[in-house]
Tab-separated table of N, CA, C and O in Angstrom:
chain	number	residue	atom	x	y	z
H	1	MET	N	-35.266	7.933	-19.876
H	1	MET	CA	-34.043	7.392	-20.031
H	1	MET	C	-32.889	7.956	-19.021
H	1	MET	O	-33.001	9.216	-18.941
H	2	VAL	N	-32.278	7.124	-18.357
H	2	VAL	CA	-31.208	7.539	-17.216
H	2	VAL	C	-29.772	7.626	-18.105
H	2	VAL	O	-29.477	6.769	-18.941
H	3	THR	N	-29.406	8.886	-17.983
H	3	THR	CA	-27.968	9.186	-18.653
H	3	THR	C	-26.840	8.485	-17.917
H	3	THR	O	-26.849	8.515	-16.689
H	4	PRO	N	-25.950	7.736	-18.551
H	4	PRO	CA	-24.977	7.108	-17.849
H	4	PRO	C	-23.986	8.114	-17.165
H	4	PRO	O	-24.024	9.308	-17.678
H	5	LEU	N	-23.637	7.802	-16.009
H	5	LEU	CA	-22.480	8.685	-15.181
H	5	LEU	C	-21.337	8.916	-16.051
H	5	LEU	O	-20.754	8.191	-16.610
H	6	ARG	N	-20.810	10.131	-15.928
H	6	ARG	CA	-19.541	10.429	-16.628
H	6	ARG	C	-18.523	10.510	-15.509
H	6	ARG	O	-18.857	11.436	-14.493
H	7	PHE	N	-17.431	9.843	-15.593
H	7	PHE	CA	-16.398	9.895	-14.703
H	7	PHE	C	-15.214	10.645	-14.952
H	7	PHE	O	-14.977	10.711	-16.295
H	8	LEU	N	-14.587	11.354	-14.146
H	8	LEU	CA	-13.304	12.022	-14.504
H	8	LEU	C	-12.239	10.837	-14.736
H	8	LEU	O	-12.428	9.705	-14.248
H	9	ALA	N	-11.130	11.241	-15.312
H	9	ALA	CA	-10.063	10.231	-15.644
H	9	ALA	C	-9.659	9.616	-14.336
H	9	ALA	O	-9.365	8.457	-14.324
H	10	SER	N	-9.424	10.364	-13.467
H	10	SER	CA	-8.930	9.923	-11.927
H	10	SER	C	-9.829	8.910	-11.306
H	10	SER	O	-9.472	7.923	-10.805
H	11	GLU	N	-11.202	9.145	-11.552
H	11	GLU	CA	-12.189	8.190	-11.000
H	11	GLU	C	-12.209	6.942	-11.924
H	11	GLU	O	-12.310	5.845	-11.321
H	12	GLN	N	-12.123	6.997	-13.153
H	12	GLN	CA	-11.937	5.953	-14.061
H	12	GLN	C	-10.823	4.965	-13.522
H	12	GLN	O	-10.857	3.729	-13.530
H	13	GLU	N	-9.726	5.638	-13.347
H	13	GLU	CA	-8.496	4.954	-13.036
H	13	GLU	C	-8.593	4.298	-11.684
H	13	GLU	O	-8.231	3.167	-11.503
H	14	GLU	N	-9.220	4.851	-10.577
H	14	GLU	CA	-9.405	4.458	-9.372
H	14	GLU	C	-10.440	3.079	-9.521
H	14	GLU	O	-10.054	2.029	-9.033
H	15	LEU	N	-11.533	3.354	-10.242
H	15	LEU	CA	-12.335	2.028	-10.472
H	15	LEU	C	-11.587	0.866	-11.143
H	15	LEU	O	-11.665	-0.176	-10.560
H	16	ALA	N	-10.819	1.173	-11.948
H	16	ALA	CA	-10.092	0.083	-12.805
H	16	ALA	C	-9.131	-0.532	-11.703
H	16	ALA	O	-8.922	-1.627	-11.826
H	17	THR	N	-8.365	0.266	-11.049
H	17	THR	CA	-7.302	-0.227	-9.912
H	17	THR	C	-7.968	-1.152	-9.121
H	17	THR	O	-7.568	-2.283	-8.721
H	18	VAL	N	-9.203	-0.682	-8.444
H	18	VAL	CA	-9.928	-1.476	-7.532
H	18	VAL	C	-10.403	-2.774	-7.938
H	18	VAL	O	-10.147	-3.806	-7.364
H	19	LYS	N	-10.847	-2.737	-9.165
H	19	LYS	CA	-11.386	-3.972	-9.796
H	19	LYS	C	-10.210	-5.084	-9.987
H	19	LYS	O	-10.338	-6.183	-9.886
H	20	ALA	N	-9.129	-4.462	-10.574
H	20	ALA	CA	-7.933	-5.128	-10.945
H	20	ALA	C	-7.338	-5.814	-9.589
H	20	ALA	O	-6.805	-6.914	-9.714
H	21	GLU	N	-7.240	-5.004	-8.615
H	21	GLU	CA	-6.691	-5.616	-7.421
H	21	GLU	C	-7.567	-6.770	-6.861
H	21	GLU	O	-7.025	-7.742	-6.320
H	22	PHE	N	-8.733	-6.595	-6.795
H	22	PHE	CA	-9.709	-7.735	-6.382
H	22	PHE	C	-9.523	-8.791	-7.283
H	22	PHE	O	-9.365	-9.910	-6.769
H	23	ALA	N	-9.555	-8.715	-8.569
H	23	ALA	CA	-9.373	-9.816	-9.440
H	23	ALA	C	-8.040	-10.560	-9.359
H	23	ALA	O	-7.872	-11.763	-9.417
H	24	ARG	N	-6.995	-9.786	-9.102
H	24	ARG	CA	-5.528	-10.340	-8.924
H	24	ARG	C	-5.630	-11.122	-7.608
H	24	ARG	O	-5.035	-12.405	-7.627
H	25	TYR	N	-6.102	-10.727	-6.664
H	25	TYR	CA	-6.218	-11.388	-5.476
H	25	TYR	C	-7.027	-12.762	-5.619
H	25	TYR	O	-6.414	-13.885	-5.140
H	26	VAL	N	-7.979	-12.739	-6.137
H	26	VAL	CA	-8.893	-13.943	-6.549
H	26	VAL	C	-8.014	-14.999	-7.347
H	26	VAL	O	-7.840	-16.223	-7.137
H	27	ARG	N	-7.472	-14.464	-8.408
H	27	ARG	CA	-6.540	-15.296	-9.357
H	27	ARG	C	-5.364	-15.899	-8.660
H	27	ARG	O	-5.049	-17.158	-8.642
H	28	GLN	N	-4.784	-15.199	-7.952
H	28	GLN	CA	-3.484	-15.735	-7.134
H	28	GLN	C	-3.879	-16.721	-5.993
H	28	GLN	O	-3.220	-17.679	-5.929
H	29	SER	N	-4.920	-16.486	-5.435
H	29	SER	CA	-5.386	-17.356	-4.425
H	29	SER	C	-5.784	-18.778	-5.011
H	29	SER	O	-5.576	-19.769	-4.404
H	30	MET	N	-6.554	-18.724	-6.185
H	30	MET	CA	-7.007	-19.741	-6.870
H	30	MET	C	-5.847	-20.802	-7.277
H	30	MET	O	-5.848	-21.905	-7.316
H	31	VAL	N	-4.802	-19.981	-7.875
H	31	VAL	CA	-3.505	-20.741	-8.202
H	31	VAL	C	-3.089	-21.499	-7.076
H	31	VAL	O	-2.605	-22.634	-7.149
H	32	LYS	N	-2.964	-20.769	-5.867
H	32	LYS	CA	-2.299	-21.349	-4.620
H	32	LYS	C	-3.131	-22.512	-4.138
H	32	LYS	O	-2.546	-23.460	-3.738
H	33	PHE	N	-4.461	-22.471	-4.262
H	33	PHE	CA	-5.295	-23.585	-3.849
H	33	PHE	C	-5.174	-24.567	-4.855
H	33	PHE	O	-4.940	-25.827	-4.413
H	34	ALA	N	-5.017	-24.406	-5.971
H	34	ALA	CA	-4.856	-25.433	-7.229
H	34	ALA	C	-3.608	-26.201	-6.983
H	34	ALA	O	-3.384	-27.499	-7.318
H	35	THR	N	-2.485	-25.386	-6.539
H	35	THR	CA	-1.249	-26.036	-6.593
H	35	THR	C	-0.904	-26.463	-5.191
H	35	THR	O	0.089	-27.105	-4.956
H	36	GLY	N	-1.774	-26.380	-4.248
H	36	GLY	CA	-1.457	-26.887	-2.973
H	36	GLY	C	-0.759	-25.985	-2.002
H	36	GLY	O	-0.440	-26.220	-0.987
H	37	ALA	N	-0.286	-24.791	-2.510
H	37	ALA	CA	0.340	-23.813	-1.750
H	37	ALA	C	-0.427	-23.403	-0.424
H	37	ALA	O	-0.076	-23.042	0.653
H	38	LEU	N	-1.842	-23.514	-0.790
H	38	LEU	CA	-2.866	-23.048	0.308
H	38	LEU	C	-3.627	-24.316	0.437
H	38	LEU	O	-4.014	-24.994	-0.686
H	39	ASP	N	-4.019	-24.790	1.681
H	39	ASP	CA	-4.915	-25.900	1.944
H	39	ASP	C	-6.361	-25.492	2.053
H	39	ASP	O	-6.717	-24.470	2.713
H	40	LEU	N	-7.180	-26.050	1.142
H	40	LEU	CA	-8.712	-25.762	1.045
H	40	LEU	C	-9.258	-25.767	2.398
H	40	LEU	O	-10.079	-24.972	2.726
H	41	ASP	N	-9.095	-26.800	3.089
H	41	ASP	CA	-9.664	-26.976	4.332
H	41	ASP	C	-9.214	-25.970	5.314
H	41	ASP	O	-9.974	-25.302	6.133
H	42	LYS	N	-7.891	-25.887	5.601
H	42	LYS	CA	-7.278	-24.973	6.578
H	42	LYS	C	-7.426	-23.507	6.132
H	42	LYS	O	-7.604	-22.621	7.021
H	43	ASP	N	-7.081	-23.018	4.967
H	43	ASP	CA	-6.818	-21.715	4.499
H	43	ASP	C	-8.126	-21.122	3.861
H	43	ASP	O	-8.280	-19.873	3.772
H	44	TRP	N	-9.100	-21.828	3.639
H	44	TRP	CA	-10.375	-21.272	2.935
H	44	TRP	C	-11.035	-20.227	3.758
H	44	TRP	O	-11.411	-19.261	3.316
H	45	PRO	N	-11.296	-20.545	5.216
H	45	PRO	CA	-11.907	-19.520	5.951
H	45	PRO	C	-11.140	-18.012	5.868
H	45	PRO	O	-11.865	-16.974	5.779
H	46	ALA	N	-9.949	-18.292	5.871
H	46	ALA	CA	-9.044	-16.880	6.025
H	46	ALA	C	-9.281	-16.116	4.421
H	46	ALA	O	-9.458	-14.993	4.392
H	47	TYR	N	-9.151	-16.990	3.480
H	47	TYR	CA	-9.565	-16.578	2.049
H	47	TYR	C	-10.757	-15.830	1.849
H	47	TYR	O	-10.864	-14.668	1.520
H	48	VAL	N	-11.852	-16.477	2.468
H	48	VAL	CA	-13.216	-15.856	2.496
H	48	VAL	C	-13.299	-14.780	3.235
H	48	VAL	O	-13.918	-13.467	2.745
H	49	ALA	N	-12.569	-14.422	4.459
H	49	ALA	CA	-12.551	-13.431	5.266
H	49	ALA	C	-11.700	-12.177	4.396
H	49	ALA	O	-12.318	-11.131	4.685
H	50	ASN	N	-10.651	-12.453	3.888
H	50	ASN	CA	-9.925	-11.506	3.138
H	50	ASN	C	-10.862	-11.046	1.913
H	50	ASN	O	-10.847	-9.861	1.498
H	51	LEU	N	-11.651	-11.936	1.238
H	51	LEU	CA	-12.517	-11.452	0.242
H	51	LEU	C	-13.607	-10.475	0.726
H	51	LEU	O	-13.995	-9.489	0.105
H	52	ASP	N	-14.034	-10.755	1.798
H	52	ASP	CA	-15.023	-9.929	2.447
H	52	ASP	C	-14.461	-8.489	2.782
H	52	ASP	O	-15.068	-7.415	2.382
H	53	LYS	N	-13.376	-8.468	3.380
H	53	LYS	CA	-12.492	-7.325	3.770
H	53	LYS	C	-12.243	-6.428	2.418
H	53	LYS	O	-12.627	-5.294	2.539
H	54	LEU	N	-11.642	-7.196	1.433
H	54	LEU	CA	-11.582	-6.526	0.351
H	54	LEU	C	-12.661	-5.977	-0.318
H	54	LEU	O	-12.789	-4.752	-0.947
H	55	GLY	N	-13.655	-6.731	-0.296
H	55	GLY	CA	-15.070	-6.278	-1.026
H	55	GLY	C	-15.638	-4.999	-0.372
H	55	GLY	O	-16.059	-4.168	-0.879
H	56	LYS	N	-15.527	-4.957	1.055
H	56	LYS	CA	-16.121	-3.901	1.754
H	56	LYS	C	-15.252	-2.498	1.478
H	56	LYS	O	-15.771	-1.627	1.133
H	57	LEU	N	-13.881	-2.687	1.381
H	57	LEU	CA	-13.108	-1.572	0.946
H	57	LEU	C	-13.422	-1.110	-0.315
H	57	LEU	O	-13.486	0.050	-0.648
H	58	ASP	N	-13.509	-2.121	-1.489
H	58	ASP	CA	-13.726	-1.976	-2.781
H	58	ASP	C	-15.165	-1.328	-2.895
H	58	ASP	O	-15.297	-0.247	-3.743
H	59	LYS	N	-16.092	-1.843	-2.295
H	59	LYS	CA	-17.366	-1.169	-2.280
H	59	LYS	C	-17.315	0.329	-1.920
H	59	LYS	O	-18.159	1.136	-2.538
H	60	ALA	N	-16.716	0.586	-0.839
H	60	ALA	CA	-16.543	1.982	-0.409
H	60	ALA	C	-15.940	2.897	-1.372
H	60	ALA	O	-16.471	3.938	-1.687
H	61	LYS	N	-14.931	2.325	-2.027
H	61	LYS	CA	-14.333	3.246	-3.050
H	61	LYS	C	-15.135	3.381	-4.234
H	61	LYS	O	-15.257	4.528	-4.838
H	62	ILE	N	-15.715	2.316	-4.725
H	62	ILE	CA	-16.697	2.420	-5.909
H	62	ILE	C	-17.735	3.197	-5.640
H	62	ILE	O	-18.111	4.032	-6.310
H	63	LEU	N	-18.393	3.082	-4.496
H	63	LEU	CA	-19.534	4.014	-4.146
H	63	LEU	C	-19.250	5.439	-4.257
H	63	LEU	O	-19.995	6.308	-4.636
H	64	ALA	N	-17.997	5.704	-3.572
H	64	ALA	CA	-17.568	7.126	-3.407
H	64	ALA	C	-17.339	7.621	-4.896
H	64	ALA	O	-17.770	8.794	-5.083
H	65	ALA	N	-16.741	7.007	-5.705
H	65	ALA	CA	-16.583	7.374	-7.012
H	65	ALA	C	-17.720	7.621	-7.783
H	65	ALA	O	-18.074	8.571	-8.577
H	66	TYR	N	-18.766	6.671	-7.675
H	66	TYR	CA	-20.204	6.869	-8.247
H	66	TYR	C	-20.887	8.148	-7.659
H	66	TYR	O	-21.540	8.914	-8.400
H	67	GLN	N	-20.816	8.404	-6.366
H	67	GLN	CA	-21.435	9.322	-5.736
H	67	GLN	C	-20.769	10.668	-6.214
H	67	GLN	O	-21.675	11.715	-6.526
H	68	LYS	N	-19.557	10.744	-6.354
H	68	LYS	CA	-18.914	12.029	-6.969
H	68	LYS	C	-19.448	12.315	-8.357
H	68	LYS	O	-19.781	13.439	-8.558
H	69	ALA	N	-19.329	11.325	-9.161
H	69	ALA	CA	-19.898	11.474	-10.559
H	69	ALA	C	-21.227	11.834	-10.557
H	69	ALA	O	-21.774	12.817	-11.285
H	70	TYR	N	-22.175	11.282	-9.593
H	70	TYR	CA	-23.565	11.609	-9.560
H	70	TYR	C	-23.784	13.083	-9.252
H	70	TYR	O	-24.493	13.803	-9.766
H	71	ASP	N	-23.162	13.355	-8.044
H	71	ASP	CA	-23.376	14.760	-7.622
H	71	ASP	C	-22.864	15.992	-8.515
H	71	ASP	O	-23.418	16.885	-8.739
H	72	ARG	N	-21.868	15.431	-9.283
H	72	ARG	CA	-21.302	16.564	-10.402
H	72	ARG	C	-22.105	16.543	-11.601
H	72	ARG	O	-22.466	17.746	-12.013
H	73	GLN	N	-22.832	15.458	-11.805
H	73	GLN	CA	-23.705	15.369	-12.948
H	73	GLN	C	-25.130	15.867	-12.643
H	73	GLN	O	-25.790	16.569	-13.574
H	74	TYR	N	-25.736	15.752	-11.562
H	74	TYR	CA	-26.997	15.938	-11.265
H	74	TYR	C	-27.433	16.948	-10.092
H	74	TYR	O	-28.475	17.525	-10.047
H	75	LYS	N	-26.553	17.184	-9.151
H	75	LYS	CA	-26.697	18.173	-8.052
H	75	LYS	C	-26.929	19.645	-8.521
H	75	LYS	O	-27.677	20.258	-7.934
H	76	ALA	N	-26.107	19.908	-9.600
H	76	ALA	CA	-26.185	21.343	-9.919
H	76	ALA	C	-27.338	21.681	-10.736
H	76	ALA	O	-27.657	22.756	-11.017
H	77	LYS	N	-28.087	20.634	-11.101
H	77	LYS	CA	-29.217	21.026	-11.923
H	77	LYS	C	-30.450	21.318	-11.274
H	77	LYS	O	-30.579	21.009	-10.201
């Protein structure tokens, strides 16, 4: 059985912040598309490009937090 990783409070906060920022961008953009503030045909490619950019940044932060927790938990053993 694999033991779940234990994160420091600062790592938990970072993970929560990253996830919340990504979700906020998606929600705000969907509202703008629905209300017509953003045009689906014209603005969609930029939206997708921003999602990709945010996703890469988020993945890097998330992977770094998981790696730190893993190293702390298993490297010393």
